Short mmCIF file of C-alpha atoms in Angstrom, two decimals:
data_model
loop_
_atom_site.label_atom_id
_atom_site.label_comp_id
_atom_site.label_asym_id
_atom_site.label_seq_id
_atom_site.Cartn_x
_atom_site.Cartn_y
_atom_site.Cartn_z
CA MET V 1 -14.91 -3.54 1.29
CA PRO V 2 -15.52 -6.21 -1.36
CA GLU V 3 -16.36 -9.53 0.30
CA GLY V 4 -15.32 -13.04 -0.67
CA ASP V 5 -18.20 -13.62 -3.06
CA THR V 6 -17.33 -10.40 -4.90
CA ILE V 7 -13.74 -11.56 -5.45
CA TYR V 8 -14.93 -15.02 -6.50
CA ARG V 9 -17.18 -13.55 -9.19
CA LEU V 10 -14.39 -11.20 -10.26
CA ALA V 11 -12.01 -14.13 -10.74
CA ARG V 12 -14.64 -15.88 -12.85
CA ARG V 13 -15.09 -12.75 -15.00
CA MET V 14 -11.32 -12.54 -15.52
CA GLN V 15 -11.00 -16.15 -16.71
CA SER V 16 -10.71 -14.79 -20.26
CA LEU V 17 -7.08 -14.04 -19.38
CA VAL V 18 -6.22 -17.68 -18.75
CA GLY V 19 -4.10 -19.12 -21.56
CA THR V 20 -3.15 -15.73 -22.97
CA GLU V 21 0.39 -14.38 -23.19
CA VAL V 22 1.39 -11.07 -21.64
CA GLU V 23 2.49 -8.69 -24.39
CA SER V 24 3.42 -5.90 -21.99
CA SER V 25 3.05 -5.06 -18.31
CA ASP V 26 3.08 -1.67 -16.62
CA PHE V 27 3.45 -1.75 -12.82
CA ARG V 28 2.67 1.70 -11.46
CA VAL V 29 3.77 0.96 -7.91
CA PRO V 30 7.28 1.96 -6.75
CA ARG V 31 8.37 -1.46 -5.48
CA PHE V 32 7.72 -3.20 -8.80
CA ALA V 33 8.10 -0.29 -11.21
CA THR V 34 10.78 -2.14 -13.19
CA ALA V 35 9.04 -5.53 -13.18
CA ASP V 36 8.29 -6.95 -16.61
CA LEU V 37 5.94 -9.89 -17.24
CA SER V 38 6.24 -9.74 -21.02
CA GLY V 39 6.11 -13.23 -22.49
CA ALA V 40 4.53 -14.76 -19.39
CA ARG V 41 1.55 -17.05 -19.89
CA VAL V 42 -1.45 -16.69 -17.59
CA LEU V 43 -2.08 -20.06 -15.94
CA SER V 44 -4.93 -19.36 -13.52
CA LEU V 45 -6.73 -16.84 -11.32
CA VAL V 46 -7.40 -18.05 -7.80
CA PRO V 47 -9.57 -16.10 -5.33
CA ARG V 48 -8.61 -16.56 -1.67
CA GLY V 49 -11.17 -14.73 0.41
CA LYS V 50 -10.57 -11.08 -0.45
CA HIS V 51 -7.21 -11.79 -2.12
CA MET V 52 -6.57 -12.59 -5.78
CA LEU V 53 -3.70 -14.80 -6.89
CA THR V 54 -2.91 -14.63 -10.62
CA ARG V 55 -0.42 -17.33 -11.57
CA PHE V 56 1.98 -17.17 -14.53
CA ASP V 57 4.57 -19.29 -16.27
CA HIS V 58 7.31 -16.75 -16.89
CA ALA V 59 10.21 -18.26 -18.86
CA GLY V 60 9.81 -21.53 -16.99
CA ARG V 61 9.42 -19.87 -13.59
CA ALA V 62 6.16 -20.05 -11.64
CA VAL V 63 5.26 -16.48 -10.64
CA THR V 64 2.22 -15.15 -8.79
CA LEU V 65 0.70 -11.68 -8.87
CA HIS V 66 -0.93 -11.01 -5.50
CA THR V 67 -3.54 -8.24 -5.35
CA HIS V 68 -6.10 -7.09 -2.81
CA LEU V 69 -8.90 -4.61 -3.52
CA GLU V 70 -9.34 -3.45 0.10
CA MET V 71 -11.97 -0.66 0.17
CA ASP V 72 -12.29 0.62 -3.39
CA GLY V 73 -9.87 -1.16 -5.71
CA GLU V 74 -11.19 -2.80 -8.86
CA TRP V 75 -10.18 -4.66 -12.00
CA SER V 76 -11.40 -3.65 -15.43
CA ILE V 77 -11.18 -5.90 -18.50
CA VAL V 78 -11.12 -4.23 -21.93
CA GLY V 79 -10.50 -5.45 -25.45
CA HIS V 80 -7.14 -6.35 -26.93
CA GLY V 81 -4.92 -3.29 -27.27
CA LYS V 82 -7.43 -0.98 -25.60
CA LEU V 83 -7.27 1.21 -22.49
CA LEU V 84 -9.78 2.98 -20.29
CA PRO V 85 -10.57 6.69 -20.82
CA ARG V 86 -7.69 8.97 -19.83
CA ARG V 87 -9.60 10.34 -16.83
CA MET V 88 -9.66 6.80 -15.38
CA MET V 89 -6.13 5.72 -16.28
CA GLY V 90 -4.72 8.05 -13.62
CA ASP V 91 -6.00 5.52 -11.06
CA ALA V 92 -4.31 2.57 -12.78
CA ARG V 93 -1.79 0.71 -10.63
CA LEU V 94 -1.20 -2.13 -13.08
CA VAL V 95 -1.83 -2.66 -16.79
CA LEU V 96 -1.50 -6.16 -18.23
CA ALA V 97 -1.83 -6.19 -22.01
CA THR V 98 -2.20 -9.78 -23.22
CA SER V 99 -2.73 -11.57 -26.49
CA GLY V 100 -6.39 -11.56 -25.47
CA PRO V 101 -7.97 -8.80 -23.36
CA THR V 102 -6.18 -6.12 -21.34
CA ALA V 103 -6.56 -6.15 -17.54
CA ILE V 104 -6.29 -2.84 -15.70
CA GLY V 105 -6.12 -2.69 -11.91
CA LEU V 106 -7.45 0.56 -10.52
CA ARG V 107 -6.68 1.95 -7.04
CA LEU V 108 -5.19 -1.38 -5.96
CA PRO V 109 -3.54 -0.88 -2.54
CA VAL V 110 -1.77 -4.25 -2.72
CA VAL V 111 0.18 -5.22 -5.86
CA GLU V 112 3.12 -7.58 -5.52
CA LEU V 113 4.97 -10.28 -7.41
CA LEU V 114 6.36 -13.38 -5.73
CA PRO V 115 7.36 -16.94 -6.60
CA THR V 116 4.26 -19.15 -6.66
CA GLU V 117 5.92 -21.44 -4.13
CA ALA V 118 5.95 -18.48 -1.69
CA GLU V 119 2.19 -17.77 -1.83
CA HIS V 120 1.92 -18.97 1.75
CA THR V 121 3.76 -15.83 2.86
CA VAL V 122 0.79 -13.68 1.83
CA VAL V 123 -2.21 -15.99 2.35
CA GLY V 124 -0.91 -18.79 4.57
CA HIS V 125 -2.17 -17.08 7.73
CA LEU V 126 -5.76 -17.07 6.48
CA GLY V 127 -8.53 -19.36 7.65
CA PRO V 128 -10.55 -21.77 5.49
CA ASP V 129 -12.19 -20.12 2.48
CA LEU V 130 -15.95 -20.65 2.51
CA LEU V 131 -15.91 -20.53 -1.30
CA ASP V 132 -13.00 -22.93 -1.80
CA ASP V 133 -14.49 -25.33 -4.32
CA THR V 134 -11.34 -27.47 -4.33
CA ARG V 135 -12.26 -28.80 -0.87
CA PRO V 136 -15.37 -30.67 0.31
CA ALA V 137 -17.83 -28.26 1.93
CA LEU V 138 -17.96 -30.40 5.09
CA GLU V 139 -14.20 -30.13 5.51
CA VAL V 140 -14.37 -26.33 5.23
CA ILE V 141 -17.28 -26.16 7.70
CA THR V 142 -15.47 -28.36 10.23
CA GLU V 143 -12.27 -26.32 10.14
CA ALA V 144 -14.03 -22.95 10.32
CA THR V 145 -16.22 -24.13 13.19
CA ALA V 146 -13.18 -25.31 15.17
CA ASN V 147 -11.39 -21.99 14.61
CA LEU V 148 -14.35 -19.96 15.84
CA GLU V 149 -15.08 -22.21 18.82
CA ALA V 150 -11.48 -21.78 19.93
CA GLN V 151 -12.34 -18.13 20.74
CA PRO V 152 -15.38 -18.52 23.03
CA ASP V 153 -15.16 -15.10 24.68
CA ARG V 154 -14.95 -13.11 21.46
CA PRO V 155 -18.01 -11.20 20.17
CA LEU V 156 -19.65 -13.11 17.32
CA VAL V 157 -19.39 -10.45 14.60
CA SER V 158 -15.77 -9.71 15.49
CA ALA V 159 -14.84 -13.39 15.20
CA LEU V 160 -16.67 -13.84 11.90
CA LEU V 161 -14.85 -10.85 10.43
CA ASP V 162 -11.43 -12.21 11.41
CA GLN V 163 -10.01 -13.61 8.18
CA ARG V 164 -7.53 -15.71 10.18
CA LEU V 165 -10.45 -17.75 11.51
CA VAL V 166 -12.78 -17.95 8.53
CA LEU V 167 -12.16 -16.45 5.12
CA GLY V 168 -14.44 -14.41 2.88
CA LEU V 169 -17.06 -12.96 5.21
CA GLY V 170 -17.47 -9.20 5.27
CA ASN V 171 -19.79 -6.85 7.09
CA VAL V 172 -22.86 -7.53 4.96
CA TRP V 173 -22.65 -11.26 5.49
CA VAL V 174 -21.92 -11.21 9.23
CA ASN V 175 -24.84 -8.87 9.96
CA GLU V 176 -27.22 -10.93 7.87
CA LEU V 177 -26.02 -14.27 9.27
CA ALA V 178 -26.44 -13.07 12.85
CA PHE V 179 -30.02 -12.08 12.03
CA LEU V 180 -30.83 -15.30 10.19
CA ARG V 181 -29.58 -17.37 13.13
CA GLY V 182 -31.27 -15.12 15.72
CA HIS V 183 -28.09 -14.08 17.54
CA LEU V 184 -27.33 -10.66 18.97
CA PRO V 185 -24.19 -9.54 17.08
CA PHE V 186 -22.08 -9.06 20.21
CA THR V 187 -22.96 -12.39 21.82
CA PRO V 188 -19.78 -14.30 22.83
CA VAL V 189 -19.00 -17.10 20.41
CA GLY V 190 -19.17 -19.60 23.26
CA ARG V 191 -22.90 -18.95 23.65
CA VAL V 192 -23.65 -19.58 19.97
CA GLU V 193 -24.28 -22.79 18.04
CA VAL V 194 -21.39 -22.23 15.66
CA GLU V 195 -21.64 -25.17 13.27
CA PRO V 196 -25.17 -24.36 11.98
CA LEU V 197 -24.13 -20.74 11.45
CA VAL V 198 -21.03 -21.73 9.46
CA ARG V 199 -23.05 -24.25 7.47
CA LEU V 200 -25.55 -21.50 6.59
CA ALA V 201 -22.71 -19.15 5.62
CA VAL V 202 -21.26 -21.72 3.22
CA ARG V 203 -24.64 -22.44 1.66
CA ALA V 204 -25.58 -18.76 1.32
CA MET V 205 -22.27 -17.64 -0.14
CA ARG V 206 -22.06 -20.53 -2.61
CA PHE V 207 -25.60 -19.75 -3.72
CA ALA V 208 -24.60 -16.09 -4.18
CA VAL V 209 -21.86 -16.99 -6.68
CA LYS V 210 -23.85 -19.45 -8.78
CA PRO V 211 -23.58 -18.50 -12.49
CA GLY V 212 -26.75 -16.77 -13.59
CA GLY V 213 -28.02 -16.57 -10.01
CA PRO V 214 -29.38 -13.51 -8.19
CA GLY V 215 -26.08 -12.68 -6.47
CA ARG V 216 -25.88 -11.67 -2.85
CA VAL V 217 -29.37 -11.77 -1.35
CA THR V 218 -30.62 -13.04 2.02
CA THR V 219 -34.32 -12.14 1.91
CA GLY V 220 -35.09 -13.89 -1.37
CA ASN V 221 -36.27 -10.55 -2.77
CA THR V 222 -33.94 -9.09 -5.41
CA ARG V 223 -35.71 -5.75 -5.84
CA PRO V 224 -33.59 -2.65 -5.05
CA GLY V 225 -33.47 -2.03 -1.31
CA GLU V 226 -35.07 -5.39 -0.48
CA ARG V 227 -32.11 -7.78 -0.58
CA TYR V 228 -31.12 -7.66 3.10
CA TYR V 229 -32.89 -8.09 6.43
CA VAL V 230 -30.83 -5.69 8.56
CA TYR V 231 -27.68 -4.47 6.80
CA GLY V 232 -27.80 -0.71 6.13
CA ARG V 233 -31.38 -0.35 7.45
CA THR V 234 -30.84 1.90 10.48
CA GLY V 235 -34.11 2.74 12.22
CA GLU V 236 -36.25 0.89 9.69
CA PRO V 237 -38.77 -1.76 10.75
CA CYS V 238 -37.68 -5.38 10.91
CA ARG V 239 -38.95 -7.26 7.88
CA ARG V 240 -40.15 -10.07 10.14
CA CYS V 241 -41.64 -8.45 13.23
CA GLY V 242 -41.79 -4.70 12.52
CA THR V 243 -39.56 -3.72 15.47
CA LYS V 244 -37.28 -0.73 14.87
CA LEU V 245 -33.80 -1.98 13.94
CA GLN V 246 -30.87 -0.96 16.11
CA PHE V 247 -27.49 0.31 14.95
CA SER V 248 -24.01 0.51 16.46
CA PRO V 249 -21.29 2.47 14.60
CA GLU V 250 -17.82 1.16 13.91
CA ILE V 251 -14.85 2.09 16.06
CA PRO V 252 -12.03 3.65 14.00
CA ASN V 253 -8.92 1.47 13.68
CA GLU V 254 -10.75 -1.50 15.20
CA PRO V 255 -11.28 -3.92 12.27
CA GLY V 256 -13.44 -6.22 14.40
CA VAL V 257 -15.91 -3.48 15.34
CA ARG V 258 -17.72 -2.39 12.20
CA HIS V 259 -21.13 -0.84 11.58
CA THR V 260 -23.61 -3.29 13.05
CA TRP V 261 -27.38 -3.68 12.69
CA TRP V 262 -29.80 -5.98 14.50
CA CYS V 263 -33.39 -6.53 15.53
CA PRO V 264 -33.76 -6.47 19.35
CA ARG V 265 -36.76 -8.80 19.15
CA CYS V 266 -35.69 -11.39 16.56
CA GLN V 267 -32.11 -11.56 17.82
CA THR V 268 -31.88 -12.47 21.47
#
């Protein structure tokens, strides 16, 4: 599933839509099949964790398009008046043709329109966004820390993945953060120094989205297959101590129990 930094970079890539006027819209989802955004002006694109809020001025009304990529959704931006190849357009759930580029949402499981004033109904339950650059980093760290510490008996990786507590972390980040802080992934939150972990998460994720930066990397090595310490490296030697990495598979229908990797020597 795309993580918060992926959505943040996507929103930045889609900024070319801001200020354009929608020439035509094609909602290919039953609930909004008759919706028409023609004439609406794109005001902004706001990432909220793994959610995207695209705001419009539509005939004087503030309207928001709420989308979520979940596992394999994506947005594609093409030139004015253009479309993707026919073999790909079958996956299109939304086509926004603007006076600038055309935005095409592929395999989007969540596509909905709502008044901008009602955005809280779709994202109001979420925790603080580690990439929210409209708030001081310290304020975000303090709130996220308090949310996590309020669940002392919960396994660390499960709590970090709960978007109601802290927003934007996915399975790559939580595995890597647990390693970097030396915690076994299933350690109860109450036995962890939470604030330093959250502070590291904010610093690492904000570094990952820096324009022109290396993207998501925790080892400092951007070569293929070298970016992460533990994620996806079942049975391979730890990059620090050489110990064979351990792996625990996810439990179906349990969102807080995902594939998990750790070093039994470095994480205690």
